[in-house]
Tab-separated table of C-alpha atoms in Angstrom:
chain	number	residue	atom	x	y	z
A	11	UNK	CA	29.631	39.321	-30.052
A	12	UNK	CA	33.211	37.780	-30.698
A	13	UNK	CA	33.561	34.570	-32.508
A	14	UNK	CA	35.356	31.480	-30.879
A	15	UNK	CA	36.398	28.849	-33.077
A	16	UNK	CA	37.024	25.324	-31.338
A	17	UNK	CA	38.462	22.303	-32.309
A	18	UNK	CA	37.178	19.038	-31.420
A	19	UNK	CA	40.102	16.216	-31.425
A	20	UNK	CA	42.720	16.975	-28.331
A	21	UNK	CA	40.621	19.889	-27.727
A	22	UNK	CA	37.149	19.020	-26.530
A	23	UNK	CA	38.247	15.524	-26.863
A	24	UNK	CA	40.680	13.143	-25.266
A	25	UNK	CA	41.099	11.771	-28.782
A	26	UNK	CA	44.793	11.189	-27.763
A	27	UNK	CA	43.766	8.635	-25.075
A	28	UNK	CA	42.285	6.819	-27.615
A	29	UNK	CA	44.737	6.676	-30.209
A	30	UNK	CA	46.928	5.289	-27.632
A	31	UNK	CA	44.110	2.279	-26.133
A	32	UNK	CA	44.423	1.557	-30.262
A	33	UNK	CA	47.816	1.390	-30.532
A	34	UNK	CA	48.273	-0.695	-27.890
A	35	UNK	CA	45.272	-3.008	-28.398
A	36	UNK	CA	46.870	-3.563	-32.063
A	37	UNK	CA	50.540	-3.666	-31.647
A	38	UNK	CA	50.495	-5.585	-28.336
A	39	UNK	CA	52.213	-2.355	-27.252
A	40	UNK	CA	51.346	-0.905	-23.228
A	41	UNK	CA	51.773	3.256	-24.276
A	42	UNK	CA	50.576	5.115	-21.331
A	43	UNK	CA	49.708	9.185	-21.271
A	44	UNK	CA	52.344	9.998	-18.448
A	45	UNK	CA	54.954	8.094	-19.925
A	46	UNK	CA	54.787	9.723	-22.987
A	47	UNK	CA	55.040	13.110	-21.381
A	48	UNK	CA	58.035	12.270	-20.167
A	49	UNK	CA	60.050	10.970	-22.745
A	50	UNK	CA	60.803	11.915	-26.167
A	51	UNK	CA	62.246	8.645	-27.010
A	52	UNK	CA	59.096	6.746	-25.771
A	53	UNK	CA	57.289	9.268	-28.052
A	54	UNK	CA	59.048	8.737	-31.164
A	55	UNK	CA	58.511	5.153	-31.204
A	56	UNK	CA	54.705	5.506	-30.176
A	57	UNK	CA	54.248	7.909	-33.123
A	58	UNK	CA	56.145	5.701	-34.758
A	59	UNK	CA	53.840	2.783	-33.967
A	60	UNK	CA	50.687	4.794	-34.613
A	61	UNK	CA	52.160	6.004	-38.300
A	62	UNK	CA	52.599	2.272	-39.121
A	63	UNK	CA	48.949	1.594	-38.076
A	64	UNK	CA	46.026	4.111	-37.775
A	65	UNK	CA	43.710	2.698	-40.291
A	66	UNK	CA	41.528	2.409	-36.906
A	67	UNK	CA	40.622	6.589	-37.740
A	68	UNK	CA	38.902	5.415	-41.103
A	69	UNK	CA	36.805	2.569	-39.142
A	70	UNK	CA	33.380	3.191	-38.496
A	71	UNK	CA	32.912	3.937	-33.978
A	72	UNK	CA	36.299	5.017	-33.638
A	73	UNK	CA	35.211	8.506	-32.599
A	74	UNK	CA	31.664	7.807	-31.536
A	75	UNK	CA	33.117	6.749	-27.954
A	76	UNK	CA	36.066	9.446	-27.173
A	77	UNK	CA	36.199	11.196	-23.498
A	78	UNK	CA	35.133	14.458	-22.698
A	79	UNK	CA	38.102	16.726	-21.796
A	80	UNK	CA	37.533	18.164	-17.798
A	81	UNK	CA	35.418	20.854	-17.435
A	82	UNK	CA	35.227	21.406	-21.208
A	83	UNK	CA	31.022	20.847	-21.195
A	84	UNK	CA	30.771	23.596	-18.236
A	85	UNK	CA	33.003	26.121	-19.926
A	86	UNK	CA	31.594	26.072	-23.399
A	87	UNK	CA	28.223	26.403	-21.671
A	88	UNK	CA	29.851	29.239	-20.506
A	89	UNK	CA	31.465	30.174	-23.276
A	90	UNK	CA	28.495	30.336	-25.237
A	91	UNK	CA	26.704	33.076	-22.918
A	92	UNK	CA	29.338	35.610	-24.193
A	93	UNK	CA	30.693	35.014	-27.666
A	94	UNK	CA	29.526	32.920	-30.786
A	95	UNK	CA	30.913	29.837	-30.458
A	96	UNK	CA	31.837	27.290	-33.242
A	97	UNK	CA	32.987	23.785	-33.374
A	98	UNK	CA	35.544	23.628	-36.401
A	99	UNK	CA	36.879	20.046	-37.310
A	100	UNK	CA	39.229	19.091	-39.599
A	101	UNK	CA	36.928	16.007	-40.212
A	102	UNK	CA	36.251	15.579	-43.886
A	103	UNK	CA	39.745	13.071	-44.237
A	104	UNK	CA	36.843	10.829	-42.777
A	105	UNK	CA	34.253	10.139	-44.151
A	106	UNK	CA	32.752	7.903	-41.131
A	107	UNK	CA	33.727	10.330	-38.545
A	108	UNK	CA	31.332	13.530	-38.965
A	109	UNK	CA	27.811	11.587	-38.452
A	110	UNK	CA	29.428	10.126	-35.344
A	111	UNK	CA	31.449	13.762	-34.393
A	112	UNK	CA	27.560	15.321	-34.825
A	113	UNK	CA	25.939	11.982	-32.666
A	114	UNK	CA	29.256	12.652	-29.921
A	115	UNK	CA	28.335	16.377	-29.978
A	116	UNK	CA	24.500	15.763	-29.153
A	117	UNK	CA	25.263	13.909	-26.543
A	118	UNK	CA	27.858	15.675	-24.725
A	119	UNK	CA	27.193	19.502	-26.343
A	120	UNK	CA	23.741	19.712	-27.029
A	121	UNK	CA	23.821	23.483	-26.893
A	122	UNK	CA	25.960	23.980	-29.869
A	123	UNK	CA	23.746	21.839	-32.486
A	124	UNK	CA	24.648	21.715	-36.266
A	125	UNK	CA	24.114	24.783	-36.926
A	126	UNK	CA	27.344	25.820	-35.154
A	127	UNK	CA	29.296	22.948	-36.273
A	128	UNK	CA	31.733	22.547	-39.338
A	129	UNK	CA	33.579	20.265	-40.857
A	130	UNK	CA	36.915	20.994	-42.926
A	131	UNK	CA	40.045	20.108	-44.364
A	132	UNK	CA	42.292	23.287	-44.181
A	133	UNK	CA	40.901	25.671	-41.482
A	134	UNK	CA	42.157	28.776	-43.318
A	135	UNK	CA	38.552	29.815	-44.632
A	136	UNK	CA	37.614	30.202	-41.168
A	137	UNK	CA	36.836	33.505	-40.058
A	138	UNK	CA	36.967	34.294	-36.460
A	139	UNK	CA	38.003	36.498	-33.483
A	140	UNK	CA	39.760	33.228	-31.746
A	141	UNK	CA	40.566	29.654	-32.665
A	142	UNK	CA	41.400	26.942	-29.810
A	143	UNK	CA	43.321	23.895	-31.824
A	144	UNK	CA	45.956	21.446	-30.928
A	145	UNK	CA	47.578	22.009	-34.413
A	146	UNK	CA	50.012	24.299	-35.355
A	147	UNK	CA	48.817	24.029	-39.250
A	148	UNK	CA	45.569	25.257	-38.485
A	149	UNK	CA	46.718	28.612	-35.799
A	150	UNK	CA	49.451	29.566	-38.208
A	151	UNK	CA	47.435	30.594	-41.224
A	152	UNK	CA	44.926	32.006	-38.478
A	153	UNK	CA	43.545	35.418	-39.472
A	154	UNK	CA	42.379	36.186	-35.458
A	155	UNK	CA	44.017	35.082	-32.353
A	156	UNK	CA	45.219	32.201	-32.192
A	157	UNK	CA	45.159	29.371	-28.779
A	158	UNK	CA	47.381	26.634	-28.609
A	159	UNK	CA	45.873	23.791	-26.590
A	160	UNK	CA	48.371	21.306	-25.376
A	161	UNK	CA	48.559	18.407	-26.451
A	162	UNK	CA	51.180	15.322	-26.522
A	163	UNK	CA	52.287	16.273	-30.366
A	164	UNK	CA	53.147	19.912	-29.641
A	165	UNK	CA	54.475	20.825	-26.382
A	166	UNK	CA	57.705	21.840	-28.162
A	167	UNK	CA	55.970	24.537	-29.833
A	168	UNK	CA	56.356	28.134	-28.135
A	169	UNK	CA	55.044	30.374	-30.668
A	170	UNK	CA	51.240	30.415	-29.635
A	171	UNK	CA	49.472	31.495	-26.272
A	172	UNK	CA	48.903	27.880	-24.730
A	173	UNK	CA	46.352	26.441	-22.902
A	174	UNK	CA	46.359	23.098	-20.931
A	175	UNK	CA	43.086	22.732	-19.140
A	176	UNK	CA	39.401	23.859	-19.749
A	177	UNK	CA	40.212	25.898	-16.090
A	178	UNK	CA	43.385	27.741	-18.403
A	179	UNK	CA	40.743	28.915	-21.218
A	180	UNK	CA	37.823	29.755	-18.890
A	181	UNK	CA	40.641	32.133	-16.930
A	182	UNK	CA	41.447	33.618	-20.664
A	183	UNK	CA	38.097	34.085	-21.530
A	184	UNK	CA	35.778	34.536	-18.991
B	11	UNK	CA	44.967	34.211	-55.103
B	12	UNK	CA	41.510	35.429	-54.691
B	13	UNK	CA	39.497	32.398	-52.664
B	14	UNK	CA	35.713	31.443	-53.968
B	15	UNK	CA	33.537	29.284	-52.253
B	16	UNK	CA	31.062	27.667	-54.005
B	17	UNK	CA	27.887	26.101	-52.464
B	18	UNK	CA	26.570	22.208	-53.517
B	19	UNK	CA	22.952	21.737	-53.550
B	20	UNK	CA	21.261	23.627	-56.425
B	21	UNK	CA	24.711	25.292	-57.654
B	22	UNK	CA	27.243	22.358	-58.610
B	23	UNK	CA	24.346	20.049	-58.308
B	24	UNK	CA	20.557	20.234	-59.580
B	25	UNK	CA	19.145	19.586	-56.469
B	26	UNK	CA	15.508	21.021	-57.093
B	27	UNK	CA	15.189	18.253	-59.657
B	28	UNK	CA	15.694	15.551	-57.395
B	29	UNK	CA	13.345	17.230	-54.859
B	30	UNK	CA	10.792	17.488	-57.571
B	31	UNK	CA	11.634	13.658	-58.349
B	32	UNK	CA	10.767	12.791	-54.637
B	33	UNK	CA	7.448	15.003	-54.253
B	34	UNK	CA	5.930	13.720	-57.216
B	35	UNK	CA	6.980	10.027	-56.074
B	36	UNK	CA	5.698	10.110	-52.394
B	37	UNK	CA	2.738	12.189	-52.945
B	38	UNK	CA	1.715	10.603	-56.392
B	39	UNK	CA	2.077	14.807	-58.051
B	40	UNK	CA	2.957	15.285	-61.530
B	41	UNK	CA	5.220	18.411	-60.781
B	42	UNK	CA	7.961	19.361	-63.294
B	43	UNK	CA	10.850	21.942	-63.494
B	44	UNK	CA	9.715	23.913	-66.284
B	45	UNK	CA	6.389	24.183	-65.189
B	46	UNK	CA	6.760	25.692	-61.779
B	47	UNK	CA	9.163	28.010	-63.179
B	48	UNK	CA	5.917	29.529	-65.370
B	49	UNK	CA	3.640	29.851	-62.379
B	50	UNK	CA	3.718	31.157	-58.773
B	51	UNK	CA	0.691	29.621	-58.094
B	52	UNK	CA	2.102	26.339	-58.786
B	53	UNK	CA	5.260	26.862	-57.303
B	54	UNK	CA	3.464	27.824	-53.723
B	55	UNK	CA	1.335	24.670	-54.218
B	56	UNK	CA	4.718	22.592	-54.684
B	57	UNK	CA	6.350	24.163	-52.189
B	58	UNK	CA	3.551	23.176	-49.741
B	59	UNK	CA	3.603	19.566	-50.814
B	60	UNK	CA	7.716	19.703	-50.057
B	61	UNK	CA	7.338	20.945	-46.717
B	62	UNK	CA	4.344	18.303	-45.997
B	63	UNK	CA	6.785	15.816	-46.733
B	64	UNK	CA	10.542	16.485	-46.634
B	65	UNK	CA	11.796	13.512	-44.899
B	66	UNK	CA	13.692	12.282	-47.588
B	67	UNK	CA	16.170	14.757	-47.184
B	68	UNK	CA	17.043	12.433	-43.895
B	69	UNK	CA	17.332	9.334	-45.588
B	70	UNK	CA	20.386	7.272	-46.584
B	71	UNK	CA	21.523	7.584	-50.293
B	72	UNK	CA	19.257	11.144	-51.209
B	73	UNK	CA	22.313	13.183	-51.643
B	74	UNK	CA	24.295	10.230	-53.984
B	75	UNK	CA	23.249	10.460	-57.478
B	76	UNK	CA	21.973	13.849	-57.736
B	77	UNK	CA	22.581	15.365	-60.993
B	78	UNK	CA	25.494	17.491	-62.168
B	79	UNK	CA	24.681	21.046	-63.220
B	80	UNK	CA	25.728	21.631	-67.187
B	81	UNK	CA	29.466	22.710	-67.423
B	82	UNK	CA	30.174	22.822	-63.705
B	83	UNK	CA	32.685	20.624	-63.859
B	84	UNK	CA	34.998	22.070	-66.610
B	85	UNK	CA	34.267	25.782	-65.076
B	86	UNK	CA	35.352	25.011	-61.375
B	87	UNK	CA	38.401	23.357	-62.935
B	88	UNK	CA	39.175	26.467	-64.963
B	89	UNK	CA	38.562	28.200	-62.095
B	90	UNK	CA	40.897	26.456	-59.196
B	91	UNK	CA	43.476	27.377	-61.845
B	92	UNK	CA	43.168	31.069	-60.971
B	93	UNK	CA	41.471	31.019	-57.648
B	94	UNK	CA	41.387	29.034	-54.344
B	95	UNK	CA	38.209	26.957	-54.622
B	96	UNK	CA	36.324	26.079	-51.449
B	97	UNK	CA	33.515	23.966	-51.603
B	98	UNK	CA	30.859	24.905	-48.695
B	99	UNK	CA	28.005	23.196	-48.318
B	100	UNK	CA	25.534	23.613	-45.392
B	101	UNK	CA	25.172	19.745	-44.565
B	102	UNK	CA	25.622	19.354	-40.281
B	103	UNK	CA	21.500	19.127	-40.563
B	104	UNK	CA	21.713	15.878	-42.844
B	105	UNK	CA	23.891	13.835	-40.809
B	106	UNK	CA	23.627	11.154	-43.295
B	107	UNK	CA	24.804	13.645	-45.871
B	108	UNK	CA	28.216	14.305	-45.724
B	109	UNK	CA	29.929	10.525	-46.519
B	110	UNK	CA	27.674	10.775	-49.643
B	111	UNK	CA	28.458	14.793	-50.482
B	112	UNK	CA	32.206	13.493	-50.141
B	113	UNK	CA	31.230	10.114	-52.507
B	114	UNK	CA	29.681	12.626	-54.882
B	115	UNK	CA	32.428	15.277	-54.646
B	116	UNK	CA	34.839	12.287	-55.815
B	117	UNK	CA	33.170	11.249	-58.329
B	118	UNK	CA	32.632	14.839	-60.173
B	119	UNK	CA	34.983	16.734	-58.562
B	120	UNK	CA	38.167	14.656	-57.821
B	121	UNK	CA	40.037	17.386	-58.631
B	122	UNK	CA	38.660	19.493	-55.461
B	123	UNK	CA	39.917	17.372	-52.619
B	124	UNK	CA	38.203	16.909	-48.902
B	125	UNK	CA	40.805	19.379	-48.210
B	126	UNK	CA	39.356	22.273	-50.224
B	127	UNK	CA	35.355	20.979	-48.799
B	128	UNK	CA	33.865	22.390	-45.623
B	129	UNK	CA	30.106	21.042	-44.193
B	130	UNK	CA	28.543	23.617	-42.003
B	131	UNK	CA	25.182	25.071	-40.846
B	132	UNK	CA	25.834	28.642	-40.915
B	133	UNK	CA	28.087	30.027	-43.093
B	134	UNK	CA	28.221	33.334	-41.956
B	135	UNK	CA	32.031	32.232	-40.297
B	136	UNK	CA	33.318	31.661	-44.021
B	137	UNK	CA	36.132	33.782	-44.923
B	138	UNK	CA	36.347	34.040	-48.725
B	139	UNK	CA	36.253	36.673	-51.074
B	140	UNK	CA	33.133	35.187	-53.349
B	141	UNK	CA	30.644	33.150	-52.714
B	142	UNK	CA	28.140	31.962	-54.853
B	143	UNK	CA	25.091	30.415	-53.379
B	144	UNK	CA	21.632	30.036	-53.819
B	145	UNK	CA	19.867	31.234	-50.511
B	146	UNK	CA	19.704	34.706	-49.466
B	147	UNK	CA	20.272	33.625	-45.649
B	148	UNK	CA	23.679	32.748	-46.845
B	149	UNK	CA	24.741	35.403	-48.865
B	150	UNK	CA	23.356	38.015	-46.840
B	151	UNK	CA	25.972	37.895	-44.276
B	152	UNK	CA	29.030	37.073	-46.289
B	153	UNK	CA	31.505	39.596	-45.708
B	154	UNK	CA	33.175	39.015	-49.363
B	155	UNK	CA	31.486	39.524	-52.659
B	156	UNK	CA	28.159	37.217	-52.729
B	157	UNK	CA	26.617	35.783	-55.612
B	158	UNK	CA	23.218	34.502	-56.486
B	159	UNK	CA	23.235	31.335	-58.017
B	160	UNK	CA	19.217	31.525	-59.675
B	161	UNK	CA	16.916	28.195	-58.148
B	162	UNK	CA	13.397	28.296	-58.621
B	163	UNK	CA	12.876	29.217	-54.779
B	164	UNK	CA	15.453	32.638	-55.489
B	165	UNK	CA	13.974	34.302	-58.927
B	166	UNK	CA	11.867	36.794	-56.783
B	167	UNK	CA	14.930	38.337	-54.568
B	168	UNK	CA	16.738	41.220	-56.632
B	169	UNK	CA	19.633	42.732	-54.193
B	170	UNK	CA	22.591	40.075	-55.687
B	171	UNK	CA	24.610	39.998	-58.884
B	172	UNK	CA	23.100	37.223	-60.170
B	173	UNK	CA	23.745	34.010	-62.418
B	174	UNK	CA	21.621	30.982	-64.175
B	175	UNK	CA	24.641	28.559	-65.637
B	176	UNK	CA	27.743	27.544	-65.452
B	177	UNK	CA	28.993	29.764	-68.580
B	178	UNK	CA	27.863	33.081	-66.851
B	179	UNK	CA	29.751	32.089	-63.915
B	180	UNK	CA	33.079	31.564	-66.186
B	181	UNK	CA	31.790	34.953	-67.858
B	182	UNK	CA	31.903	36.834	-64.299
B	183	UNK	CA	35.636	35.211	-63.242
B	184	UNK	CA	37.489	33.949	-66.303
């Protein structure tokens, strides 16, 4: 059975929505998703505005609460039936964040459980036929395939085989 | 460089002597270390009492003040001067677990970094050419070198290279 590796924030996660409800809420800022798509300007200055305050990752709840990505709970069922699946997380930056990442995956995943779950800093110890991650750090030292999901921070990247929607990876996979 | 990944419980730190600690405590026992390593008998009766009562493992603080094994410290140090050092540790059951394994980690083992530390259940999806471990379930699918760390629950199982302290494992790599 092939091994899928999948990250959590951007990927299973709308962790992006989030950040930008935060930066707004503390800045007095009014970010929205589309916006940002379609300006780099507007981006700069958001990431700007989220490098000058994101203590709100370190804060107990901030992940507890995140939305689901679309159709992500069906496919990873689906998923599942198929190959070994694995939830990889570059989570241990927080300390807060991987009781609440476990109590988020229970709730929304309860087919993976803990057993399939891992939390990391670097991602290059990870050993498996495919990895699904927003970041371009974690797919370039890669030792299988590697799957670019899209995300806000790296649609100038072209070097990876992208995905945008859960529909995109269950047509690659299933 | 050559990567090793090194388990936590009962290989940095001396886990089983907490556990004792706790058995004797909540089920008023007189079990020690040295004893149980003389007797099987003993050992199956202590190992009964554990399972009886194991909730502790759950509970807030358990994994905090554990003890450090002798020389760990100075040996991984030596070591991440030749080799990439990973520190694994199957933790996604103890959600509680992983804020203090990080607390600990920072305390001992500044030097290692949440970067270099991964929480997982499995660890059969660890890429690393060593690990050293003290269960069997872990070792037994490692697709690198895997080495037995002795515990008092391994001493019976024969089919690892195999080592009791800190200065065998600088003996094996330094």
């Amino acid at each position: 059975m092939k091994r899928i590796a999948i990250d959590m924030d951007d990927v299973l996660a709308d962790t992006s929505l989030k950040i930008i409800d935060q930066v707004n809420l503390r800045l007095n800022k009014n970010y929205n998703h589309a916006d940002l798509l379609e300006s780099d300007a507007l981006k700069l200055a958001f990431y700007q505005d989220y490098q000058f305050d994101n203590q709100f990752l370190w804060e107990p709840g901030f992940f507890l609460d995140i939305a689901v990505k679309e159709d992500a709970v069906e496919v990873v069922k689906q998923l599942q039936e198929k190959y070994e699946v694995f939830i990889v997380s570059a989570a241990t930056e927080f300390p807060e964040s991987m009781k609440e990442k476990l109590i988020w995956l229970e709730e929304h995943f309860p087919f993976i459980g803990w057993q399939h779950t891992v939390f990391c800093g670097h991602k290059h110890m990870i050993q498996a036929d495919f990895l699904i991650d927003d970041h371009e750090k974690n797919l370039v030292s890669f030792t299988g395939k590697p799957i670019l999901y899209s995300a806000l921070h790296n649609l100038h990247i072209h070097d990876y085989e992208r995905v945008s929607t859960w529909k995109e990876v269950s047509q690659l996979f299933l």
